[in-house]
Short mmCIF file of C-alpha atoms in Angstrom, two decimals:
data_model
loop_
_atom_site.label_atom_id
_atom_site.label_comp_id
_atom_site.label_asym_id
_atom_site.label_seq_id
_atom_site.Cartn_x
_atom_site.Cartn_y
_atom_site.Cartn_z
CA MET X 1 0.00 0.00 0.00
CA ASP X 2 1.25 3.46 -0.91
CA GLU X 3 0.42 4.97 2.49
CA PRO X 4 1.76 8.51 1.90
CA GLU X 5 -0.18 8.88 -1.38
CA TYR X 6 -3.34 7.37 0.10
CA LYS X 7 -3.03 9.80 3.00
CA SER X 8 -2.80 12.65 0.49
CA VAL X 9 -5.92 11.33 -1.23
CA LEU X 10 -7.83 11.30 2.06
CA GLU X 11 -6.70 14.83 2.89
CA ALA X 12 -7.86 16.05 -0.54
CA LEU X 13 -11.16 14.20 -0.16
CA ASN X 14 -11.79 15.54 3.35
CA SER X 15 -11.21 19.06 2.03
CA LEU X 16 -14.53 18.60 0.21
CA ILE X 17 -16.47 18.13 3.46
CA SER X 18 -18.73 21.12 3.69
CA GLU X 19 -21.08 22.35 6.37
CA LYS X 20 -24.46 20.71 5.97
CA PRO X 21 -27.17 23.11 4.79
CA LYS X 22 -29.34 24.49 7.55
CA ALA X 23 -32.43 22.51 8.45
CA GLY X 24 -35.18 23.15 5.95
CA ASP X 25 -32.88 24.81 3.41
CA LYS X 26 -34.31 22.91 0.47
CA GLN X 27 -33.13 25.57 -1.94
CA ALA X 28 -29.52 24.65 -1.19
CA TYR X 29 -30.23 21.00 -1.92
CA GLU X 30 -32.04 21.91 -5.15
CA ALA X 31 -28.97 23.88 -6.27
CA ALA X 32 -26.63 21.07 -5.22
CA TYR X 33 -28.63 18.55 -7.22
CA GLU X 34 -28.59 20.74 -10.33
CA SER X 35 -24.82 21.07 -10.03
CA MET X 36 -24.37 17.32 -10.61
CA GLN X 37 -25.13 17.75 -14.30
CA THR X 38 -22.42 20.42 -14.55
CA TYR X 39 -19.82 18.19 -12.92
CA LEU X 40 -20.66 15.25 -15.17
CA GLU X 41 -20.43 17.48 -18.25
CA ARG X 42 -17.02 18.77 -17.16
CA LEU X 43 -15.79 15.17 -16.97
CA ASP X 44 -17.50 14.14 -20.24
CA LEU X 45 -19.47 11.47 -18.35
CA VAL X 46 -23.04 12.38 -19.33
CA SER X 47 -23.29 10.15 -22.39
CA GLU X 48 -21.09 7.52 -20.76
CA LEU X 49 -23.64 6.94 -18.00
CA THR X 50 -26.00 5.30 -20.47
CA LYS X 51 -23.55 2.38 -20.60
CA LEU X 52 -24.18 1.50 -16.96
CA LYS X 53 -26.92 -1.04 -16.21
CA VAL X 54 -28.11 0.35 -12.92
CA ILE X 55 -30.23 -0.89 -10.04
CA HIS X 56 -31.28 2.19 -8.05
CA VAL X 57 -32.56 1.81 -4.46
CA ALA X 58 -34.15 4.44 -2.20
CA GLY X 59 -35.97 4.12 1.12
CA THR X 60 -35.59 4.84 4.83
CA LYS X 61 -34.76 1.45 6.32
CA GLY X 62 -32.78 -1.38 4.79
CA LYS X 63 -31.43 0.35 1.66
CA GLY X 64 -27.89 -0.84 2.24
CA SER X 65 -28.90 -4.35 3.27
CA THR X 66 -31.12 -4.69 0.20
CA CYS X 67 -28.31 -3.51 -2.09
CA ALA X 68 -25.85 -5.91 -0.46
CA MET X 69 -28.25 -8.82 -1.03
CA VAL X 70 -28.70 -7.88 -4.69
CA GLU X 71 -24.92 -7.67 -5.07
CA SER X 72 -24.41 -11.08 -3.47
CA MET X 73 -27.10 -12.79 -5.56
CA LEU X 74 -25.85 -11.38 -8.87
CA GLN X 75 -22.28 -12.31 -7.97
CA GLN X 76 -23.45 -15.89 -7.46
CA CYS X 77 -24.88 -15.72 -10.97
CA GLY X 78 -21.44 -14.84 -12.35
CA TYR X 79 -21.80 -11.11 -13.01
CA LYS X 80 -19.16 -8.49 -12.28
CA THR X 81 -20.78 -6.23 -9.70
CA GLY X 82 -20.27 -2.65 -8.60
CA LEU X 83 -21.92 -1.33 -5.43
CA PHE X 84 -22.08 2.25 -4.15
CA THR X 85 -23.39 2.83 -0.61
CA SER X 86 -22.99 5.29 2.25
CA PRO X 87 -21.80 6.02 4.82
CA HIS X 88 -18.69 3.99 5.49
CA LEU X 89 -17.79 2.48 8.85
CA VAL X 90 -14.00 2.78 8.91
CA ASP X 91 -12.49 3.37 5.46
CA VAL X 92 -14.03 5.44 2.67
CA ARG X 93 -13.24 2.67 0.17
CA GLU X 94 -16.12 0.68 1.70
CA ARG X 95 -18.47 2.98 -0.22
CA ILE X 96 -17.32 1.61 -3.59
CA ARG X 97 -17.25 -2.16 -3.86
CA LEU X 98 -16.16 -4.28 -6.81
CA GLN X 99 -17.06 -7.95 -6.73
CA GLY X 100 -18.17 -7.66 -3.12
CA ARG X 101 -14.92 -6.12 -1.86
CA PRO X 102 -13.99 -2.52 -1.11
CA ILE X 103 -12.11 -1.01 -4.02
CA ALA X 104 -8.34 -1.64 -3.89
CA ILE X 105 -6.19 1.28 -2.80
CA PRO X 106 -4.24 1.61 -6.10
CA THR X 107 -7.49 1.59 -8.09
CA PHE X 108 -9.06 4.12 -5.74
CA ILE X 109 -6.02 6.42 -5.96
CA LYS X 110 -5.92 6.29 -9.76
CA HIS X 111 -9.56 7.15 -10.33
CA PHE X 112 -9.66 9.63 -7.46
CA TRP X 113 -6.92 11.85 -8.88
CA TRP X 114 -8.43 11.70 -12.37
CA CYS X 115 -11.76 13.02 -11.07
CA PHE X 116 -10.29 15.44 -8.55
CA ASN X 117 -7.70 17.02 -10.85
CA ASN X 118 -10.06 17.38 -13.80
CA LEU X 119 -12.71 19.00 -11.63
CA LYS X 120 -10.09 21.20 -10.00
CA GLU X 121 -9.46 22.86 -13.36
CA TYR X 122 -12.93 24.41 -13.07
CA ALA X 123 -12.77 25.14 -9.34
CA ASP X 124 -12.97 28.91 -9.86
CA ALA X 125 -16.11 28.65 -11.97
CA HIS X 126 -19.57 28.15 -10.52
CA PRO X 127 -20.44 25.78 -8.87
CA GLY X 128 -16.83 25.14 -7.81
CA MET X 129 -15.74 21.76 -6.48
CA PRO X 130 -18.42 19.21 -5.58
CA ALA X 131 -19.01 18.50 -1.91
CA TYR X 132 -18.00 15.16 -0.38
CA PHE X 133 -21.01 12.96 -1.21
CA ARG X 134 -21.47 14.31 -4.72
CA PHE X 135 -17.77 13.76 -5.42
CA MET X 136 -17.95 10.19 -4.10
CA THR X 137 -20.98 9.54 -6.33
CA ILE X 138 -19.09 10.83 -9.38
CA LEU X 139 -16.04 8.77 -8.42
CA ALA X 140 -18.12 5.61 -8.05
CA LEU X 141 -19.69 6.10 -11.49
CA LYS X 142 -16.26 6.66 -13.05
CA VAL X 143 -14.91 3.53 -11.37
CA PHE X 144 -17.83 1.41 -12.56
CA LEU X 145 -17.38 2.67 -16.12
CA GLU X 146 -13.62 2.11 -16.18
CA GLU X 147 -13.82 -1.29 -14.48
CA LYS X 148 -16.60 -2.33 -16.89
CA VAL X 149 -18.96 -3.80 -14.33
CA ASP X 150 -21.97 -5.75 -15.59
CA VAL X 151 -24.27 -4.20 -13.00
CA ALA X 152 -24.01 -1.00 -10.94
CA ILE X 153 -26.07 -1.01 -7.74
CA LEU X 154 -26.62 2.48 -6.33
CA GLU X 155 -27.96 3.26 -2.87
CA VAL X 156 -29.56 6.68 -2.53
CA GLY X 157 -27.90 8.91 0.07
CA VAL X 158 -30.78 11.16 1.21
CA GLY X 159 -34.30 11.15 -0.21
CA GLY X 160 -34.22 10.35 -3.90
CA ARG X 161 -35.53 13.16 -6.08
CA LEU X 162 -32.66 15.52 -5.26
CA ASP X 163 -30.02 12.92 -4.43
CA ALA X 164 -26.71 12.92 -6.28
CA THR X 165 -27.31 9.33 -7.42
CA ASN X 166 -30.43 10.46 -9.30
CA CYS X 167 -28.26 11.58 -12.21
CA ILE X 168 -28.80 8.19 -13.88
CA PRO X 169 -31.15 8.86 -16.82
CA GLN X 170 -32.47 5.33 -17.36
CA PRO X 171 -31.79 2.65 -14.74
CA ILE X 172 -32.84 -0.93 -15.42
CA VAL X 173 -35.00 -1.17 -12.28
CA CYS X 174 -35.73 0.90 -9.18
CA GLY X 175 -36.67 -0.12 -5.64
CA VAL X 176 -38.02 1.59 -2.53
CA THR X 177 -37.42 -0.10 0.83
CA SER X 178 -39.52 0.38 3.99
CA LEU X 179 -40.34 4.03 4.64
CA GLY X 180 -40.16 5.94 7.90
CA PHE X 181 -39.20 9.31 9.36
CA ASP X 182 -35.68 10.56 8.68
CA HIS X 183 -34.23 13.83 7.35
CA VAL X 184 -37.68 15.35 7.83
CA GLU X 185 -36.32 18.90 7.54
CA LEU X 186 -35.53 18.14 3.89
CA LEU X 187 -37.99 15.44 2.91
CA GLY X 188 -41.12 16.51 4.77
CA HIS X 189 -42.80 15.85 8.10
CA THR X 190 -45.38 13.34 6.87
CA LEU X 191 -44.96 9.90 5.32
CA PRO X 192 -46.72 10.93 2.06
CA GLU X 193 -44.27 13.83 1.64
CA ILE X 194 -41.29 11.55 2.35
CA ALA X 195 -42.65 8.90 -0.02
CA ARG X 196 -42.94 11.43 -2.85
CA GLU X 197 -39.29 12.41 -2.41
CA LYS X 198 -38.18 8.76 -2.40
CA ALA X 199 -40.27 8.09 -5.51
CA GLY X 200 -38.32 10.82 -7.27
CA ILE X 201 -35.99 8.11 -8.59
CA PHE X 202 -38.82 6.58 -10.69
CA LYS X 203 -38.33 6.97 -14.45
CA GLN X 204 -40.72 6.59 -17.36
CA GLY X 205 -40.99 2.97 -18.46
CA VAL X 206 -38.56 1.71 -15.82
CA PRO X 207 -40.04 -1.04 -13.62
CA ALA X 208 -40.11 -0.25 -9.91
CA PHE X 209 -40.78 -2.34 -6.82
CA THR X 210 -41.52 -1.62 -3.20
CA VAL X 211 -42.49 -3.54 -0.08
CA GLN X 212 -45.60 -3.26 2.05
CA GLN X 213 -45.88 0.35 3.26
CA PRO X 214 -48.28 2.37 5.40
CA VAL X 215 -51.38 3.09 3.31
CA ASP X 216 -50.75 6.82 2.88
CA ALA X 217 -47.09 6.29 1.94
CA LEU X 218 -47.96 3.60 -0.61
CA GLN X 219 -50.60 5.84 -2.13
CA SER X 220 -48.00 8.57 -2.67
CA LEU X 221 -45.61 6.10 -4.30
CA LEU X 222 -48.38 4.96 -6.63
CA GLU X 223 -49.32 8.54 -7.52
CA VAL X 224 -45.75 9.45 -8.48
CA ALA X 225 -45.33 6.20 -10.43
CA ALA X 226 -48.54 6.90 -12.38
CA ARG X 227 -47.48 10.48 -13.12
CA VAL X 228 -44.08 9.49 -14.56
CA GLU X 229 -45.48 6.29 -16.14
CA ALA X 230 -43.28 3.91 -14.16
CA PRO X 231 -44.84 0.47 -13.57
CA LEU X 232 -44.76 0.01 -9.78
CA LYS X 233 -45.42 -3.35 -8.11
CA LEU X 234 -45.29 -4.75 -4.59
CA ALA X 235 -42.57 -7.35 -4.08
CA ALA X 236 -43.98 -10.73 -3.10
CA PRO X 237 -43.35 -11.57 0.59
CA PHE X 238 -40.28 -13.74 1.03
CA ASP X 239 -42.26 -16.41 2.87
CA GLN X 240 -44.27 -17.07 -0.31
CA TYR X 241 -41.25 -18.37 -2.22
CA ILE X 242 -40.70 -22.06 -2.80
CA LEU X 243 -37.19 -22.69 -1.50
CA PRO X 244 -34.56 -24.85 -3.25
CA PRO X 245 -34.92 -28.62 -2.69
CA GLU X 246 -31.76 -28.82 -0.56
CA GLY X 247 -33.37 -26.35 1.86
CA PHE X 248 -32.73 -22.80 2.88
CA HIS X 249 -31.68 -22.45 6.50
CA GLN X 250 -31.46 -18.70 7.00
CA LEU X 251 -30.45 -15.38 5.50
CA GLY X 252 -26.87 -14.27 5.95
CA LEU X 253 -28.18 -11.04 7.50
CA ALA X 254 -29.82 -11.55 10.88
CA GLY X 255 -33.24 -10.30 11.93
CA VAL X 256 -36.82 -10.93 10.86
CA HIS X 257 -36.87 -7.54 9.13
CA GLN X 258 -34.25 -8.75 6.65
CA ARG X 259 -36.86 -11.04 5.08
CA VAL X 260 -38.67 -7.88 3.93
CA ASN X 261 -35.43 -6.58 2.41
CA ALA X 262 -34.78 -9.97 0.82
CA SER X 263 -38.19 -9.97 -0.88
CA LEU X 264 -37.36 -6.68 -2.59
CA ALA X 265 -33.79 -7.73 -3.40
CA VAL X 266 -34.99 -10.89 -5.17
CA GLN X 267 -37.39 -8.91 -7.37
CA LEU X 268 -34.72 -6.33 -8.23
CA ALA X 269 -32.16 -9.00 -9.16
CA ALA X 270 -34.64 -10.99 -11.25
CA THR X 271 -35.96 -7.91 -13.08
CA TRP X 272 -32.41 -6.78 -13.82
CA GLU X 273 -31.53 -10.24 -15.18
CA GLN X 274 -34.66 -10.31 -17.31
CA SER X 275 -33.86 -6.91 -18.86
CA ALA X 276 -30.05 -6.82 -18.92
CA GLY X 277 -28.75 -10.31 -18.18
CA HIS X 278 -28.62 -11.21 -21.86
CA SER X 279 -27.18 -7.90 -23.10
CA CYS X 280 -24.32 -7.24 -20.66
CA GLY X 281 -22.16 -10.08 -21.94
CA GLY X 282 -22.98 -12.06 -18.82
CA PRO X 283 -21.85 -15.67 -18.42
CA ASP X 284 -25.21 -17.39 -18.88
CA PRO X 285 -28.04 -15.58 -20.73
CA ALA X 286 -30.20 -18.70 -20.73
CA GLY X 287 -29.66 -19.07 -16.99
CA ALA X 288 -30.65 -15.44 -16.46
CA ALA X 289 -33.95 -15.97 -18.28
CA LYS X 290 -34.59 -19.16 -16.33
CA ARG X 291 -33.97 -17.49 -12.98
CA ALA X 292 -36.23 -14.57 -13.86
CA GLN X 293 -38.95 -17.04 -14.79
CA GLN X 294 -38.47 -18.94 -11.52
CA VAL X 295 -38.93 -15.75 -9.52
CA ALA X 296 -42.08 -14.94 -11.50
CA GLN X 297 -43.35 -18.33 -10.36
CA LEU X 298 -42.27 -17.62 -6.75
CA GLN X 299 -39.46 -20.16 -6.85
CA LEU X 300 -36.16 -19.03 -5.31
CA PRO X 301 -33.30 -19.90 -7.72
CA ASP X 302 -30.35 -21.82 -6.27
CA ALA X 303 -27.92 -18.99 -7.05
CA TYR X 304 -30.16 -16.45 -5.32
CA ALA X 305 -30.47 -18.70 -2.26
CA ALA X 306 -26.68 -19.03 -2.10
CA GLY X 307 -26.26 -15.26 -2.44
CA LEU X 308 -28.73 -14.55 0.34
CA ARG X 309 -27.05 -17.09 2.63
CA GLN X 310 -23.58 -15.69 2.04
CA CYS X 311 -24.45 -12.00 2.17
CA VAL X 312 -22.47 -9.97 4.71
CA TRP X 313 -23.19 -6.34 5.67
CA PRO X 314 -20.91 -5.14 8.50
CA GLY X 315 -22.28 -3.00 11.30
CA ARG X 316 -25.89 -4.02 10.73
CA ALA X 317 -27.26 -6.72 13.04
CA GLN X 318 -23.68 -7.99 13.42
CA VAL X 319 -22.57 -10.27 16.24
CA ILE X 320 -18.91 -10.54 17.27
CA SER X 321 -17.65 -12.88 19.97
CA GLN X 322 -14.53 -11.40 21.53
CA SER X 323 -12.25 -13.47 23.73
CA TRP X 324 -10.22 -11.40 26.17
CA VAL X 325 -7.09 -13.37 27.04
CA SER X 326 -5.58 -12.29 30.36
CA GLU X 327 -1.88 -12.66 31.12
CA GLY X 328 -1.05 -16.16 32.28
CA ALA X 329 -4.50 -17.51 31.36
CA SER X 330 -5.03 -20.22 28.79
CA GLU X 331 -8.24 -18.64 27.52
CA GLY X 332 -10.11 -15.44 28.08
CA LEU X 333 -13.66 -14.91 29.19
CA GLY X 334 -16.05 -14.17 26.35
CA THR X 335 -17.74 -10.87 25.60
CA THR X 336 -20.30 -10.76 22.82
CA PHE X 337 -20.76 -7.51 20.91
CA PHE X 338 -24.04 -6.89 19.13
CA LEU X 339 -23.59 -4.05 16.65
CA ASP X 340 -26.33 -2.29 14.72
CA GLY X 341 -26.07 1.19 13.22
CA ALA X 342 -29.78 1.93 13.68
CA HIS X 343 -30.41 5.70 13.77
CA THR X 344 -34.12 6.24 13.03
CA PRO X 345 -37.10 5.59 15.33
CA GLU X 346 -38.28 2.63 13.25
CA SER X 347 -34.84 1.08 12.93
CA MET X 348 -34.20 1.46 16.67
CA ALA X 349 -37.38 -0.54 17.38
CA THR X 350 -36.24 -3.12 14.84
CA CYS X 351 -32.81 -3.21 16.50
CA ALA X 352 -34.47 -3.97 19.84
CA GLU X 353 -36.44 -6.83 18.27
CA TRP X 354 -33.28 -8.27 16.76
CA PHE X 355 -31.22 -7.87 19.95
CA ALA X 356 -33.85 -9.62 22.07
CA GLU X 357 -33.76 -12.62 19.74
CA ALA X 358 -30.01 -12.62 19.15
CA SER X 359 -29.22 -12.21 22.85
CA GLN X 360 -31.28 -15.27 23.73
CA LEU X 361 -29.77 -17.34 20.91
CA GLN X 362 -26.23 -16.42 21.96
CA GLN X 363 -27.02 -17.20 25.57
CA GLU X 364 -28.33 -20.65 24.67
CA SER X 365 -25.57 -21.48 22.21
CA SER X 366 -22.81 -20.66 24.71
CA ARG X 367 -24.28 -22.74 27.56
CA PRO X 368 -22.04 -25.69 28.50
CA ALA X 369 -23.75 -29.05 28.14
CA GLY X 370 -25.70 -30.01 31.24
CA GLN X 371 -25.28 -26.59 32.84
CA PRO X 372 -28.11 -24.18 33.71
CA LEU X 373 -28.59 -21.11 31.54
CA ALA X 374 -26.38 -18.36 33.01
CA PRO X 375 -28.03 -14.91 32.91
CA PRO X 376 -25.85 -12.46 30.95
CA HIS X 377 -24.69 -9.05 32.13
CA ARG X 378 -26.06 -6.71 29.45
CA ILE X 379 -24.48 -3.33 28.68
CA LEU X 380 -25.82 -0.68 26.30
CA LEU X 381 -23.25 1.46 24.49
CA PHE X 382 -25.10 4.33 22.80
CA ASN X 383 -24.59 7.58 20.96
CA CYS X 384 -26.46 9.42 18.22
CA MET X 385 -25.69 12.44 16.06
CA LYS X 386 -26.78 15.86 17.25
CA GLU X 387 -29.32 16.36 14.47
CA ARG X 388 -31.24 13.33 15.80
CA ASN X 389 -34.01 13.47 18.40
CA PRO X 390 -32.81 11.23 21.27
CA GLU X 391 -36.32 10.79 22.69
CA ALA X 392 -37.59 9.64 19.28
CA LEU X 393 -34.83 7.02 19.16
CA LEU X 394 -34.68 5.77 22.74
CA GLN X 395 -38.40 5.66 23.48
CA PRO X 396 -39.37 3.05 20.81
CA PHE X 397 -36.14 1.17 21.50
CA MET X 398 -36.77 0.84 25.22
CA THR X 399 -40.50 0.23 24.80
CA THR X 400 -39.79 -2.66 22.43
CA LEU X 401 -37.23 -4.15 24.82
CA ALA X 402 -39.67 -3.75 27.71
CA ALA X 403 -42.26 -5.77 25.79
CA LYS X 404 -39.64 -8.51 25.49
CA GLY X 405 -38.83 -8.33 29.22
CA LEU X 406 -35.23 -7.27 28.54
CA GLY X 407 -33.20 -4.58 30.25
CA PHE X 408 -29.59 -3.53 30.74
CA GLN X 409 -27.55 -3.73 33.90
CA GLN X 410 -25.54 -0.76 32.66
CA ALA X 411 -25.94 1.92 29.98
CA LEU X 412 -22.95 3.93 28.78
CA PHE X 413 -23.12 7.09 26.67
CA VAL X 414 -19.84 7.71 24.90
CA PRO X 415 -18.88 10.00 21.99
CA PRO X 416 -17.39 8.25 18.95
CA GLU X 417 -13.90 8.98 17.72
CA SER X 418 -15.23 9.78 14.24
CA SER X 419 -17.74 12.38 13.17
CA TYR X 420 -19.13 13.92 9.98
CA ARG X 421 -16.59 16.71 10.20
CA LYS X 422 -13.61 14.63 11.31
CA LEU X 423 -13.73 11.26 9.65
CA GLY X 424 -11.55 8.85 11.58
CA SER X 425 -10.44 11.51 14.06
CA THR X 426 -8.95 10.27 17.33
CA GLU X 427 -9.17 13.65 18.96
CA GLN X 428 -10.51 13.59 22.51
CA HIS X 429 -13.96 15.07 22.94
CA LYS X 430 -14.11 17.68 25.70
CA ASP X 431 -17.75 18.71 25.53
CA LEU X 432 -19.92 15.89 26.85
CA SER X 433 -23.12 17.92 27.21
CA TRP X 434 -24.77 15.98 24.36
CA GLN X 435 -23.99 12.63 26.01
CA HIS X 436 -25.34 13.92 29.37
CA GLY X 437 -28.54 14.84 27.52
CA LEU X 438 -28.76 11.31 26.13
CA GLN X 439 -28.32 9.91 29.63
CA ARG X 440 -31.18 12.04 30.93
CA VAL X 441 -33.49 10.83 28.15
CA TYR X 442 -32.52 7.25 28.92
CA GLN X 443 -33.17 7.73 32.63
CA THR X 444 -36.60 9.23 31.92
CA ASN X 445 -37.58 6.25 29.82
CA LEU X 446 -36.11 3.78 32.29
CA SER X 447 -39.14 4.00 34.57
CA ASN X 448 -41.22 2.23 31.93
CA SER X 449 -38.61 -0.43 31.14
CA PRO X 450 -37.39 -3.48 33.05
CA ARG X 451 -33.89 -3.11 34.40
CA GLY X 452 -31.42 -5.90 34.10
CA VAL X 453 -31.31 -7.87 37.32
CA ALA X 454 -27.87 -7.61 38.88
CA ARG X 455 -26.42 -10.99 39.81
CA ALA X 456 -25.51 -11.54 43.43
CA GLY X 457 -21.81 -11.04 44.02
CA LEU X 458 -21.23 -9.59 40.55
CA ARG X 459 -18.34 -7.16 40.78
CA LEU X 460 -16.80 -5.43 37.79
CA PRO X 461 -13.76 -3.15 37.59
CA PRO X 462 -14.56 0.54 38.22
CA LEU X 463 -15.63 2.52 35.18
CA PRO X 464 -12.91 4.79 33.77
CA GLY X 465 -13.21 8.56 34.17
CA LEU X 466 -16.63 8.43 35.81
CA GLU X 467 -17.59 11.94 36.84
CA GLY X 468 -19.40 12.64 40.12
CA SER X 469 -21.77 10.07 41.53
CA GLN X 470 -23.05 8.61 38.27
CA ASP X 471 -24.73 5.21 38.48
CA ALA X 472 -24.25 3.16 35.31
CA ALA X 473 -27.48 1.30 36.08
CA GLN X 474 -29.23 4.64 35.47
CA GLY X 475 -26.88 5.51 32.61
CA ALA X 476 -23.37 6.94 32.81
CA VAL X 477 -21.38 9.28 30.57
CA LEU X 478 -17.80 8.35 29.68
CA SER X 479 -15.44 10.60 27.76
CA SER X 480 -13.41 8.09 25.76
CA LEU X 481 -14.53 5.19 23.60
CA ARG X 482 -11.04 3.72 23.66
CA ALA X 483 -11.02 3.75 27.47
CA THR X 484 -14.51 2.24 27.51
CA LEU X 485 -13.39 -0.72 25.39
CA ASN X 486 -10.32 -1.15 27.58
CA TRP X 487 -12.69 -1.33 30.54
CA LEU X 488 -14.74 -4.00 28.78
CA ARG X 489 -11.53 -5.92 28.20
CA ARG X 490 -10.80 -5.75 31.93
CA CYS X 491 -14.31 -6.96 32.66
CA GLY X 492 -13.64 -10.02 30.52
CA GLN X 493 -10.26 -10.64 32.10
CA GLU X 494 -10.90 -9.78 35.74
CA GLY X 495 -14.65 -10.00 36.19
CA PRO X 496 -16.63 -13.05 37.29
CA LYS X 497 -17.50 -15.86 34.93
CA ALA X 498 -20.67 -14.16 33.73
CA PRO X 499 -21.46 -13.76 30.02
CA LEU X 500 -21.09 -10.15 28.95
CA GLN X 501 -23.36 -8.88 26.16
CA VAL X 502 -22.71 -5.40 24.78
CA LEU X 503 -25.16 -3.75 22.39
CA VAL X 504 -23.62 -0.91 20.34
CA THR X 505 -26.20 1.20 18.51
CA GLY X 506 -27.55 4.66 17.64
CA SER X 507 -24.87 5.70 15.17
CA LEU X 508 -22.90 4.12 12.34
CA TYR X 509 -19.95 6.31 13.38
CA LEU X 510 -19.98 4.69 16.84
CA VAL X 511 -20.35 1.19 15.37
CA GLY X 512 -17.51 1.80 12.92
CA ASP X 513 -15.18 3.04 15.64
CA VAL X 514 -15.93 0.02 17.83
CA LEU X 515 -15.20 -2.31 14.90
CA LYS X 516 -11.93 -0.51 14.30
CA LEU X 517 -10.87 -0.68 17.96
CA LEU X 518 -11.76 -4.39 18.06
CA ASN X 519 -9.63 -4.93 14.93
CA LYS X 520 -12.73 -6.12 13.08
CA ALA X 521 -12.85 -3.38 10.45
CA PRO X 522 -14.34 -4.48 7.11
CA VAL X 523 -11.16 -3.43 5.23
#
């Protein structure tokens, strides 16, 4: 790896990070969207984009998971895939994947400087250099063109109608995942308004699919589809498919909600194969037609089943078993991390559903034969970005857990090392007022939720840097994520033989930093 040059690339890329427009400043987003055409013209990419055979996916929940499933299925069918998603967890190269892997550093460097330097020639002319996300979108499109992918799968960043990815004139198929409330200052404060923005990716004559939605949201999707003459259909529920004869045990992505995403992913992959599988020079045109026909008959093709089983999407419903080996010990005591980057009210409730199930499964699977089920010591590690409403996130999360009879023995509110403005920064955070606010919201909601029952004689090492008389059972604020993970390591090494379960959620930045500090980064 050419570390000095890659560092220069990251510095140049981070120079494009701009202040986000003020809440409700739709005019700024309109102008930003219109600028995409200018940038593409400056790079002579406008006509080139027609060569890409695109699957375009919008939605509130499950966009990335759906795209990852489509990628995995089409890879199993032998196609060369390109995937563009956001945000990244640890390394920006995660946003652009070729054949299921983050783009290689030399390839990233080459295409980055081509785009950056050519756009820099016009930096003094309006609209100047593109901001971070628009540049990454342009870079991804350039990479997919140069690397001659068979299929380009694009995840919308925000909304749809005014998103940078909506520069594709004629995708092969479009999809809209489950809708909910997010970015309401830009997209609208009602589900119909949000749905209309998401449906902005629909194009005349281009087939589109969605999943079951609230009635008013679905009506808005149908209205936009009718207006632009895009045939919109509901994806068949995954449970209706006839599975391959050898059986289908489970999806690679955990959680009941992933079956909804899988139903959409299957329709998107099959529709793409039906329209483009024979014309992209793919390995098996006859196989593509057969698979599309199978899906039409609600039969899950073998290749699709394999792709769904093998799909991996880090930081979303991810479980990591970490063994902390203490000095002089033959094996360390286990700590299980449950990581989910949920950051909307609906996804936080879904996260709670998943954690309740996954926690129980992990507890049962780790029980020694003939031994009683040992109750775990559960710890919540939480943070969310300042533009989020903590009450809107924590209330459905804790209510859902309460319905499952689950609680936490300790809750820790810790700032991440990364942020929108300082990607990958390890700078210490001095101002913890936001985290103290999160703790207060948690404590308010705690009265309606079951607390984890502390085990008799359970003694853990003291929390690091605990200010005042904070009680972690009520929620405690810690200043350093690194110190928090070191404390968890000590718990595994020095604490009693009690299973530790740590749920990390509320922010993809927090999840990414934990993965990095655990040496489990996806690149």
